[in-house]
Coordinates of C-alpha atoms in Angstrom, one line a residue:
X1 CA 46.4 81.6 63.8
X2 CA 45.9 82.5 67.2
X3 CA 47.4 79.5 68.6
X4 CA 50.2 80.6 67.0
X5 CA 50.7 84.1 67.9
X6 CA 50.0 83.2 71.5
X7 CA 53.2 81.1 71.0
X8 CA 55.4 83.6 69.4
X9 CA 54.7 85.9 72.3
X10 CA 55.5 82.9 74.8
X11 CA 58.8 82.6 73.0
X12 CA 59.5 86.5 73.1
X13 CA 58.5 86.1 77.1
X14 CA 61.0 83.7 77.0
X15 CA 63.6 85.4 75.4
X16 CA 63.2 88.4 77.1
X17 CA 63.3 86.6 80.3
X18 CA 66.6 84.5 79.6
X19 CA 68.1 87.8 78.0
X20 CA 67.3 89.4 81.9
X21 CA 68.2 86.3 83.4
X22 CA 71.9 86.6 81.9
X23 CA 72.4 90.2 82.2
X24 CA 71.9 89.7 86.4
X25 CA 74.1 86.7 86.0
X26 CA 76.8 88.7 83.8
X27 CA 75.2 91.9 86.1
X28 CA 76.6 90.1 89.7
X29 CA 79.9 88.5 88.1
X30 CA 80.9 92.1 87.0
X31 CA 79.8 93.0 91.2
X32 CA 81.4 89.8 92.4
X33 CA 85.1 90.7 90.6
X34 CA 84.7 94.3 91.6
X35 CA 84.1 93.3 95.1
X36 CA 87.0 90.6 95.2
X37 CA 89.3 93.8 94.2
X38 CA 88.1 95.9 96.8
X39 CA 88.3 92.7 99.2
X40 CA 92.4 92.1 98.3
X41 CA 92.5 95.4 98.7
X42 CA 91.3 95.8 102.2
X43 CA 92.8 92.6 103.0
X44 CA 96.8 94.1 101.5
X45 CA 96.3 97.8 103.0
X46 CA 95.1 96.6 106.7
X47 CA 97.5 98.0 109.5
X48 CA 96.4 96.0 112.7
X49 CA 97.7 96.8 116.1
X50 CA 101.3 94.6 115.9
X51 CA 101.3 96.0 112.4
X52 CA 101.7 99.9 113.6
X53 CA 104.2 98.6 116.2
X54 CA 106.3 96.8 113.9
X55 CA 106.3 100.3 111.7
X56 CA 106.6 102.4 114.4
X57 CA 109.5 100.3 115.9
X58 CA 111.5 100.4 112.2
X59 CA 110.8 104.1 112.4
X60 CA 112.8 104.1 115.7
X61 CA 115.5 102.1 114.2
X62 CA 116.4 104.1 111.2
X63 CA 116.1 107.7 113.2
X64 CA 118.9 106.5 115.4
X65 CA 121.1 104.7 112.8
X66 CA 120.4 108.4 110.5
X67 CA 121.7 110.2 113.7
X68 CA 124.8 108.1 113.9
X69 CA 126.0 108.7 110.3
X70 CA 125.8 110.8 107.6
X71 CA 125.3 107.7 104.4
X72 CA 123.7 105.0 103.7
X73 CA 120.9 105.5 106.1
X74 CA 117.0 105.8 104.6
X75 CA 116.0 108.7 107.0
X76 CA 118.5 111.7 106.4
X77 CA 118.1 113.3 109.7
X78 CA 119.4 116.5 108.7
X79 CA 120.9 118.5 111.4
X80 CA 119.6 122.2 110.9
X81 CA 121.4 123.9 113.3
X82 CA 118.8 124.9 115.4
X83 CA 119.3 125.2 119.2
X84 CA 117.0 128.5 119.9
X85 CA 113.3 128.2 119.5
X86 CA 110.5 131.3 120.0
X87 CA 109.6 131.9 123.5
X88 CA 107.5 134.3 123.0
X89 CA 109.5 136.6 124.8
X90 CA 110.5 138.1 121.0
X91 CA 109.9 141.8 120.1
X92 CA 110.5 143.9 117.4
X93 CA 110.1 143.8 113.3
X94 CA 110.9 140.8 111.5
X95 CA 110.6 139.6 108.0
X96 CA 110.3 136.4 106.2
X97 CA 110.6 134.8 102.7
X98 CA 109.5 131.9 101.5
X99 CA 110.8 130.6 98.4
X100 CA 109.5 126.9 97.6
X101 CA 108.6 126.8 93.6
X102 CA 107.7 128.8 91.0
X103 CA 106.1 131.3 93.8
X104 CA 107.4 132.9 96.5
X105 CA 106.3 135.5 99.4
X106 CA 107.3 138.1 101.8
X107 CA 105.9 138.3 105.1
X108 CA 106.1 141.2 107.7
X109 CA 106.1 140.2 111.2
X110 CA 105.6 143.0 114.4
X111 CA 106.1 141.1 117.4
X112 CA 105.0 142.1 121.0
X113 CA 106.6 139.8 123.8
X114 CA 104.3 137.2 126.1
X115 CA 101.7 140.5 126.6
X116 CA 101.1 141.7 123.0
X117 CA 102.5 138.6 120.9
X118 CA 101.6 138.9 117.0
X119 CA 101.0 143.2 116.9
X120 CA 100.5 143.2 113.1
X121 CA 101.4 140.2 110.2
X122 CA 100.9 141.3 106.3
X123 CA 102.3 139.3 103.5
X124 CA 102.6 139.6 99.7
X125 CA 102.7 136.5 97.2
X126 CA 105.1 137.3 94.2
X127 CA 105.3 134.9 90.8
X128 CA 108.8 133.9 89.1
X129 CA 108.3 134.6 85.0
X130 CA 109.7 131.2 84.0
X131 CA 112.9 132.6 82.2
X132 CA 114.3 133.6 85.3
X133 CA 114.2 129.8 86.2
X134 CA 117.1 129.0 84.2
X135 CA 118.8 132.2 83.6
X136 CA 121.6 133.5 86.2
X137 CA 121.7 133.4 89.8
X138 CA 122.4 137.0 89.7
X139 CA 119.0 137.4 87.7
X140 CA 116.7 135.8 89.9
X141 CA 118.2 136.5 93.1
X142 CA 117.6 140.0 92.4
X143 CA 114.2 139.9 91.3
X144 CA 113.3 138.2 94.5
X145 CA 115.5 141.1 96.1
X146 CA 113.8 143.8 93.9
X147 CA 110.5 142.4 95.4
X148 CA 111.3 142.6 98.7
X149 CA 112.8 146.0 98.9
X150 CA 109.3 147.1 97.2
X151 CA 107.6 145.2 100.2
X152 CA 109.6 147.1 102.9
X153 CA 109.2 150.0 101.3
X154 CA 105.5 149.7 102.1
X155 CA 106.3 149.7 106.1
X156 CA 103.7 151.6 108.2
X157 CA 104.7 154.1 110.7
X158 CA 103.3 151.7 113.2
X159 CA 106.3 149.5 112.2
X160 CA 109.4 150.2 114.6
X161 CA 112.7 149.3 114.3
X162 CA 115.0 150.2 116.8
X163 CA 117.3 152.5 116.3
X164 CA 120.9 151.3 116.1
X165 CA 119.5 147.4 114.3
X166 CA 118.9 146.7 111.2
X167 CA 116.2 144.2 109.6
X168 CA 116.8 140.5 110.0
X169 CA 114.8 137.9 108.0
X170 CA 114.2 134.3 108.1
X171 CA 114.5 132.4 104.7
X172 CA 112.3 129.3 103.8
X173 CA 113.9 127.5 100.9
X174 CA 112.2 124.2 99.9
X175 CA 115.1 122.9 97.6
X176 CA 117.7 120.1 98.7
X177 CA 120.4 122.0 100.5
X178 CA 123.2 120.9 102.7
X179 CA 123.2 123.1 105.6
X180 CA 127.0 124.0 107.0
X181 CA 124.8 127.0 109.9
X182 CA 122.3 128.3 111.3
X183 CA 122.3 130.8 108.8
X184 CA 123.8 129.2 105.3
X185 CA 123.6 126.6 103.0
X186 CA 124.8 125.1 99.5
X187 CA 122.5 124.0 97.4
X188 CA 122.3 120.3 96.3
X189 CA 120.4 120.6 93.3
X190 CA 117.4 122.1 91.8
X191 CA 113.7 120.9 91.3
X192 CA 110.1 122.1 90.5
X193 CA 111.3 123.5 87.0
X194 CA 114.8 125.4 88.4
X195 CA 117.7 124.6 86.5
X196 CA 120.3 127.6 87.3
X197 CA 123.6 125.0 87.1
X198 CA 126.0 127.9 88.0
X199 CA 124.2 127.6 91.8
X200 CA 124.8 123.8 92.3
X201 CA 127.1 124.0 95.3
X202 CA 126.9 127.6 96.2
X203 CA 125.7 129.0 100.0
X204 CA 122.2 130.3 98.7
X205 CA 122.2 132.9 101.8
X206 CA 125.1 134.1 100.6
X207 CA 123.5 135.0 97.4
X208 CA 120.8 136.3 98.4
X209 CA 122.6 138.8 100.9
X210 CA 124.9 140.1 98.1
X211 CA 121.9 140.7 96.0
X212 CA 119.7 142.3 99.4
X213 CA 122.9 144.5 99.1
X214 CA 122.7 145.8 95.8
X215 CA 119.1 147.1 96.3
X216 CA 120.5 149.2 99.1
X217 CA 118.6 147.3 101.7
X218 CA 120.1 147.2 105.1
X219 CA 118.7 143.8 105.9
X220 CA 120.5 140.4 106.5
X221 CA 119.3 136.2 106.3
X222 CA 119.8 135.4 110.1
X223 CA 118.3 131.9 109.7
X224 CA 118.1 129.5 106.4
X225 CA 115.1 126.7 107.1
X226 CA 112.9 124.5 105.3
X227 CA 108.6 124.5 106.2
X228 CA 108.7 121.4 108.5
X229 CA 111.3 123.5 110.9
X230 CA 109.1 126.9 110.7
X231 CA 106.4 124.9 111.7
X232 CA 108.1 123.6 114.4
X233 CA 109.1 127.4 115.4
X234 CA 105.5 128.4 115.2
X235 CA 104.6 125.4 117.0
X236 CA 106.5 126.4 120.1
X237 CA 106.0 130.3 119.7
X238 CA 102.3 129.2 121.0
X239 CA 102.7 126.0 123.4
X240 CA 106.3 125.9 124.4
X241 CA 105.5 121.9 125.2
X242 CA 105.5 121.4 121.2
X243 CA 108.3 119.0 120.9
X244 CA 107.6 117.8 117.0
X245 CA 106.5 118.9 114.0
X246 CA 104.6 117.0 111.1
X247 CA 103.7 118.2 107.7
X248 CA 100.6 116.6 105.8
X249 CA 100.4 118.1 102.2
X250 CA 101.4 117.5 99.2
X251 CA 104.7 116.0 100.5
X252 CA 105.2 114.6 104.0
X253 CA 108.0 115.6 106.6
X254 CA 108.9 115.4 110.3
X255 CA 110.8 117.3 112.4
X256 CA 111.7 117.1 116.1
X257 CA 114.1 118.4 119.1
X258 CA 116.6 116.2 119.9
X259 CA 118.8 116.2 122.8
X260 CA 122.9 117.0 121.2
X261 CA 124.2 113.9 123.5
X262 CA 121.9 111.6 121.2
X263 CA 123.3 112.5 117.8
X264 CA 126.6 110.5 117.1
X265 CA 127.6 112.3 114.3
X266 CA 127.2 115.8 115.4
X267 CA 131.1 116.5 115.9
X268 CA 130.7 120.5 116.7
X269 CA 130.6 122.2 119.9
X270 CA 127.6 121.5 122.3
X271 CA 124.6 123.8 121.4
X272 CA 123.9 126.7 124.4
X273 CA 120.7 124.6 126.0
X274 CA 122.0 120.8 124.8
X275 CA 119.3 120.5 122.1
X276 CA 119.0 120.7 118.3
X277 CA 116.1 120.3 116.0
X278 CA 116.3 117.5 113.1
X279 CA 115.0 117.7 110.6
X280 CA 114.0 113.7 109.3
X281 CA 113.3 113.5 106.1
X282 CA 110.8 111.0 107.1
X283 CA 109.0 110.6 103.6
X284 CA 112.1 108.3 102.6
X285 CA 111.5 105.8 105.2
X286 CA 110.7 102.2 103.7
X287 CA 110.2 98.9 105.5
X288 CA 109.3 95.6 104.5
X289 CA 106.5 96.2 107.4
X290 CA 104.6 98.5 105.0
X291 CA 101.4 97.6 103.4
X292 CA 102.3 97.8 99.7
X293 CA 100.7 96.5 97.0
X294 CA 100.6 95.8 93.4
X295 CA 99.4 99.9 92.6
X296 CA 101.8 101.2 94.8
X297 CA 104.9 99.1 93.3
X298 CA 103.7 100.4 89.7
X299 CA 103.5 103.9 90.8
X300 CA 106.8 103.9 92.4
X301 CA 108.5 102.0 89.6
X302 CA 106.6 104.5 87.1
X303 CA 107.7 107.7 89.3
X304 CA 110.7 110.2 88.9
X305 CA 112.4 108.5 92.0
X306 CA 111.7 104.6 92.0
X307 CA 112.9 103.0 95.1
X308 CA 112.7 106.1 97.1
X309 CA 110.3 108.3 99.0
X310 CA 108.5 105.1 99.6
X311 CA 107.1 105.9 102.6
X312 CA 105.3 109.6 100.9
X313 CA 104.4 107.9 98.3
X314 CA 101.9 106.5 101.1
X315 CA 100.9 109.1 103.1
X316 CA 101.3 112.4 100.9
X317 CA 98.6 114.9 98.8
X318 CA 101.2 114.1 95.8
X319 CA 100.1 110.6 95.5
X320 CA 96.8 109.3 97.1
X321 CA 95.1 110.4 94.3
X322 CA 96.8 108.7 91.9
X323 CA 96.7 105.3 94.1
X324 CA 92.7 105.5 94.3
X325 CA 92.8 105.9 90.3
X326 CA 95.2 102.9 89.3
X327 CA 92.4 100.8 92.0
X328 CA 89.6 102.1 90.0
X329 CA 91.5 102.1 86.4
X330 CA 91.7 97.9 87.1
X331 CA 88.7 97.6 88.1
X332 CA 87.2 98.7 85.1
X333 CA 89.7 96.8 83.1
X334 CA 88.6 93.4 85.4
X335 CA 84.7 94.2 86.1
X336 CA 83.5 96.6 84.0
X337 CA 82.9 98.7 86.7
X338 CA 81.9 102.2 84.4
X339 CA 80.8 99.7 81.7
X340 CA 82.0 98.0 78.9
X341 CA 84.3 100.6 77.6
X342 CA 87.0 102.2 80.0
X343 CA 86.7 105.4 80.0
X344 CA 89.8 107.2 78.3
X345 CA 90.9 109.7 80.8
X346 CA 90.6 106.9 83.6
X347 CA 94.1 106.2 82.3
X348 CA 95.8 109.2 82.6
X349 CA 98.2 109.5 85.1
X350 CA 97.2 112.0 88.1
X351 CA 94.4 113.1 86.6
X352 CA 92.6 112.5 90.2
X353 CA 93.8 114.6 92.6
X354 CA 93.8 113.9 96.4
X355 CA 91.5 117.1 96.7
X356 CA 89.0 115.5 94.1
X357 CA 89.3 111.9 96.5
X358 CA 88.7 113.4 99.8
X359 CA 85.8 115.8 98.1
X360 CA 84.2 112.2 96.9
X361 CA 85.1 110.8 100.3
X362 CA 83.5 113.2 102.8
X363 CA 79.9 113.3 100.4
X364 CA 77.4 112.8 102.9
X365 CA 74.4 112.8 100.7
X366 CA 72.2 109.9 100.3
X367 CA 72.8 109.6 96.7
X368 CA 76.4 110.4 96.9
X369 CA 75.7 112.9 94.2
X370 CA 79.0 114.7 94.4
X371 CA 80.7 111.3 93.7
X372 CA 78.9 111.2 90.4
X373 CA 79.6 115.3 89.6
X374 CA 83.1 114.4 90.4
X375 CA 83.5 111.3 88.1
X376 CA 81.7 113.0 85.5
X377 CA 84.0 116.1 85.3
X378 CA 87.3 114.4 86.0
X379 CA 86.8 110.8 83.8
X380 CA 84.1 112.3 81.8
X381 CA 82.0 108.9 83.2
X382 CA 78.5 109.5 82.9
X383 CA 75.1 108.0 84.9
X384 CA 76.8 105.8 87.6
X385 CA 74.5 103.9 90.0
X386 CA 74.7 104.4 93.5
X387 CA 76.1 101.1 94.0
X388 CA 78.8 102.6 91.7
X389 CA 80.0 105.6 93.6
X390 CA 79.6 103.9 96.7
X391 CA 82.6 101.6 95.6
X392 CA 84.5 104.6 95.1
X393 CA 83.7 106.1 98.2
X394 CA 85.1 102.4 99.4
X395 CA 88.3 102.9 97.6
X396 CA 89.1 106.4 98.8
X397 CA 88.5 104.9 102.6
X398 CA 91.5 102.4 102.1
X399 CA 93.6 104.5 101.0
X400 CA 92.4 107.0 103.2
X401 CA 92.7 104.7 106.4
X402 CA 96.1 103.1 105.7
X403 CA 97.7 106.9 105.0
X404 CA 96.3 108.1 108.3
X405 CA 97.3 105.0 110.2
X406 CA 100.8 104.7 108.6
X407 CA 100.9 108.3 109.8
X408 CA 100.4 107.6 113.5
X409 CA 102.7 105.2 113.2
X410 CA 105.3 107.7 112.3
X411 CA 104.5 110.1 115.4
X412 CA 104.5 107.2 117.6
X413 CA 107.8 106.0 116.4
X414 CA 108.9 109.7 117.2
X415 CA 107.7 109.7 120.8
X416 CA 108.9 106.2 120.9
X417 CA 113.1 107.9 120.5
X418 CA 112.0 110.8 122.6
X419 CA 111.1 108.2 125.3
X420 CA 107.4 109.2 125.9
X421 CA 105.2 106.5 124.1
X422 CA 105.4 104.5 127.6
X423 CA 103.4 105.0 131.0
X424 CA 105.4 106.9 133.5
X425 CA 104.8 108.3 137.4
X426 CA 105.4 111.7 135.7
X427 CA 103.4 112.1 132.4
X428 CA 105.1 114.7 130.5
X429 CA 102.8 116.7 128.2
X430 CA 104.3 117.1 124.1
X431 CA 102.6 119.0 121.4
X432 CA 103.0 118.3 118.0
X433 CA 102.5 120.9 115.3
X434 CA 100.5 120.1 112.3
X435 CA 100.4 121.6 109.3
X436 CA 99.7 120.4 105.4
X437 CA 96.6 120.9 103.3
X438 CA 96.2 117.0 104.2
X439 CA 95.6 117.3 107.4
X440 CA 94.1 120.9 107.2
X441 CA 91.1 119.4 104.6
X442 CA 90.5 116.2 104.7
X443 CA 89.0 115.5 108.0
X444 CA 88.6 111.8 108.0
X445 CA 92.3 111.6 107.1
X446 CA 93.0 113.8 110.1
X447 CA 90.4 112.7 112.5
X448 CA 91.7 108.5 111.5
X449 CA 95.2 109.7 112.5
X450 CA 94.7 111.4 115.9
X451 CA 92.2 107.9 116.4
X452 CA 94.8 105.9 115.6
X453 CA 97.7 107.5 117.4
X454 CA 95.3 107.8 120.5
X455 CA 94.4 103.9 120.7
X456 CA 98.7 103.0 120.0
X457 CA 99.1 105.4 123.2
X458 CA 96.9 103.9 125.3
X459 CA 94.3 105.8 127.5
X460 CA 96.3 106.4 130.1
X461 CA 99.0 108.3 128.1
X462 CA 97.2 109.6 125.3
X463 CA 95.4 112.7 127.3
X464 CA 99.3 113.7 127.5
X465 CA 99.9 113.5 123.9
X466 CA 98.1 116.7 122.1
X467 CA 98.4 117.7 118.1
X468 CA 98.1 121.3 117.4
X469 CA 97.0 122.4 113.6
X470 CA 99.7 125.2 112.8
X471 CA 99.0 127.3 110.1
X472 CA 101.9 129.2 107.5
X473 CA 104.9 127.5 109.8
X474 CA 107.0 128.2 106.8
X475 CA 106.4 132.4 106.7
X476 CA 105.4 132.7 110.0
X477 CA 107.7 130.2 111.7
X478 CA 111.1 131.6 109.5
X479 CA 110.0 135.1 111.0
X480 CA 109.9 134.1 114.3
X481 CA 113.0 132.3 114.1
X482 CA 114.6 135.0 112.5
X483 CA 113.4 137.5 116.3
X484 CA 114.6 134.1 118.2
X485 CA 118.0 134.2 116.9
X486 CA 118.1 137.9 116.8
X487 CA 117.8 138.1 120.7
X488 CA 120.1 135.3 121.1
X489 CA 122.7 137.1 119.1
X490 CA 121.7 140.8 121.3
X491 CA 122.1 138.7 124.1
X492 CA 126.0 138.5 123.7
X493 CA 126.3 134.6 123.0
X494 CA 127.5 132.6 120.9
X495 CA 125.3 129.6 119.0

């Protein structure tokens, strides 16, 4: 009897032990395919040294064949009409308004000159109701209006406007417009939830003067620009070598001065000091030197605007997110990565936002706990090992890495057309303005691109080469483009 219970223990050691024995060997398969993923990954999103040459060198191409004609060309290179930047020489009251979805807001601006600069800035965020988003131009044109009027109503007595002028504003408007001046514009077409047809090739500045009139307001749109131009403006306001603008948000956009002799197509009358800021439309560039991979193709072919935008599809708060998801979503499908069920919400689209990736990203603790909060509330994935969130972390990097790199690339390929990404005598110094919740919050992202940028310049030119955060270039730079042009116009010329 005890012979044989002694035996049917050995055989439930035995069976216990080949049970364990298979779950590390099914255990490490399920490691091994989640770590070839990661692997290809690394392998398809690397951007080596000839690598961010051969992008930058594309990005040099397309600028100058976008210069040279209006079609056909993957980089727009809009020309915006502005030839006067902020000194910082500017006094006086100025206002701004930024219209760029279904929020918009007013900014007050009380300039100083080089001694006092900024004297006072206030600002006042105003929602659309979402019938006005459809109704009539003449509708929500004056609600902005209305909400305007209210905000300059609200002027101090420490806000002085000489007698004899009358309040100028800059306008912000982040919709597709073709720009015919400095100040106006028809618009293209609507997005973000707009759909006012009757507007569809109408100068928006001169709708929003007619309705400025009928609140009684004696104010007037001096200059019509989009954020990646402000920031340029408020760029320069503070280091007048800033010679380029970049924003890092949610989309991605570049802006830069050009000299008037290098664009082909511009067919008008030479601006006052031979320059013109252009804007690029850089989030359209695409090259076959891009690291794209089997993620990136779906999203693009599964996106609003397949084929296009490539290149911010890449780099941009709008879609890194989504990227590190689609990575994650197969490797549950291949490895069983969050066990043998994939979770549900794993496969909705965009439910991971680039704030919840760089949040996992930058967790610093030893258990990565925030990883695990994060995949909890967002997938609803519960009791991850460490090994677990540490693959995440992984993921983010890539995506991360080859953002910021592809990036720098971008700059470089600027400085490249501006002919200062190579050694001379006389080193010139350029500043370029950054602004985006990107670049703001995620640090590594940031910190990767300025590394990157730094090692493609080389150590002798780099310390010439200096990027400058920016904050609110579209309110604060359309404000102080609106006092630039003002004291060009008071100063009798033409532009």
């Amino acid at each position: 009897m005890r012979k044989a219970a002694a035996l049917v223990a050995v055989a439930v050691v035995v069976a216990a032990a080949s049970i364990a024995v298979r779950q590390r060997l099914r255990e490490a398969k399920r490691w091994a395919r989640a770590a070839a993923v990661l692997w290809d990954l690394q392998e398809r999103c690397a951007l080596p040294a000839a690598r961010l040459l051969q992008v930058s060198d594309a990005m040099d191409v397309e600028m100058r064949a976008g210069l040279a004609s209006e079609d056909g060309n993957k980089l727009k290179m809009l020309l915006t009409y502005v030839d006067s930047l902020p000194s910082g020489d500017e006094k006086g009251l100025f206002y701004a308004l930024d219209l760029g979805g279904t929020n918009f807001r007013v900014l007050r601006l009380q300039l100083g000159g080089k001694e006092q600069r900024v004297i006072k800035q206030e600002s006042v965020g105003v929602s659309i109701p979402q019938h006005l988003m459809s109704r009539s131009s003449h509708e929500l044109f004056d609600f902005i209006a209305a909400a305007l009027a209210k905000f300059v109503a609200s002027e101090g007595e420490d806000c002085h406007l000489p007698k004899g002028t009358r309040r100028e504003l800059g306008f912000t408007f982040s919709f597709p417009v073709k720009q015919t001046s400095i100040s106006s514009g028809t618009l293209i077409k609507w997005t973000k939830g707009f759909a006012i047809e009757e507007m569809v090739g109408k100068d928006i500045v001169a709708e929003l003067n007619e309705a400025i009139k009928r609140q009684g307001l004696v104010m007037k749109v001096s200059t019509l620009v989009n954020d990646t131009v402000g920031t340029l403006a408020a760029g320069r306001y503070v280091d007048n070598d800033t010679m380029v603008s970049v924003i890092l948000g949610t989309g991605t956009n570049a802006a830069y001065i050009e000299q008037a002799h290098a664009i082909p197509k511009w067919h008008g009358p030479l601006p006052m000091y031979g320059d013109m800021v252009i804007n690029m439309e850089w989030g359209n560039f695409k090259s076959t030197h891009l690291p794209l991979t089997e993620f990136d193709q779906a999203l693009d072919a599964e996106s609003l605007n397949p084929g296009e935008q490539i290149y911010e599809k890449l780099t941009s708060g709008m879609y890194m997110g989504e990227i590190v998801r689609r990575i994650l979503l197969q490797m549950a499908q291949e490895a069983a990565l969050f066990g043998d069920n994939i979770p549900p919400k794993l496969e909705t689209p965009y439910i991971l936002k680039t704030f919840h990736m760089l949040v996992m990203h930058h967790d610093a603790s030893p258990d990565l706990k925030t990883v695990g909060i994060k995949l909890k509330e967002i997938f609803e994935i519960e009791n991850t090992s460490r090994k677990t969130r540490k693959l995440v972390v992984d993921v983010c990097e890539v995506i991360a890495t080859r953002g910021a790199r592809l990036a720098a690339a971008g700059i470089y390929g600027i400085l490249k057309k501006l002919g200062r990404a190579t050694d001379r005598l006389e080193k010139r110094r350029t500043v370029i303005a950054v602004d985006g919740g990107v670049y703001k919050y995620y640090t590594f992202f940031g910190g990767c691109m300025e590394r990157t940028l730094s090692d493609m310049l080389g150590e002798q030119l780099a310390p010439s080469v200096v990027i400058k955060p920016v904050d609110d270039g579209s309110g604060l730079g359309a404000a102080l483009l609106a006092a630039s042009y003002s004291q060009y116009l008071q100063s009798g010329e033409d532009f």
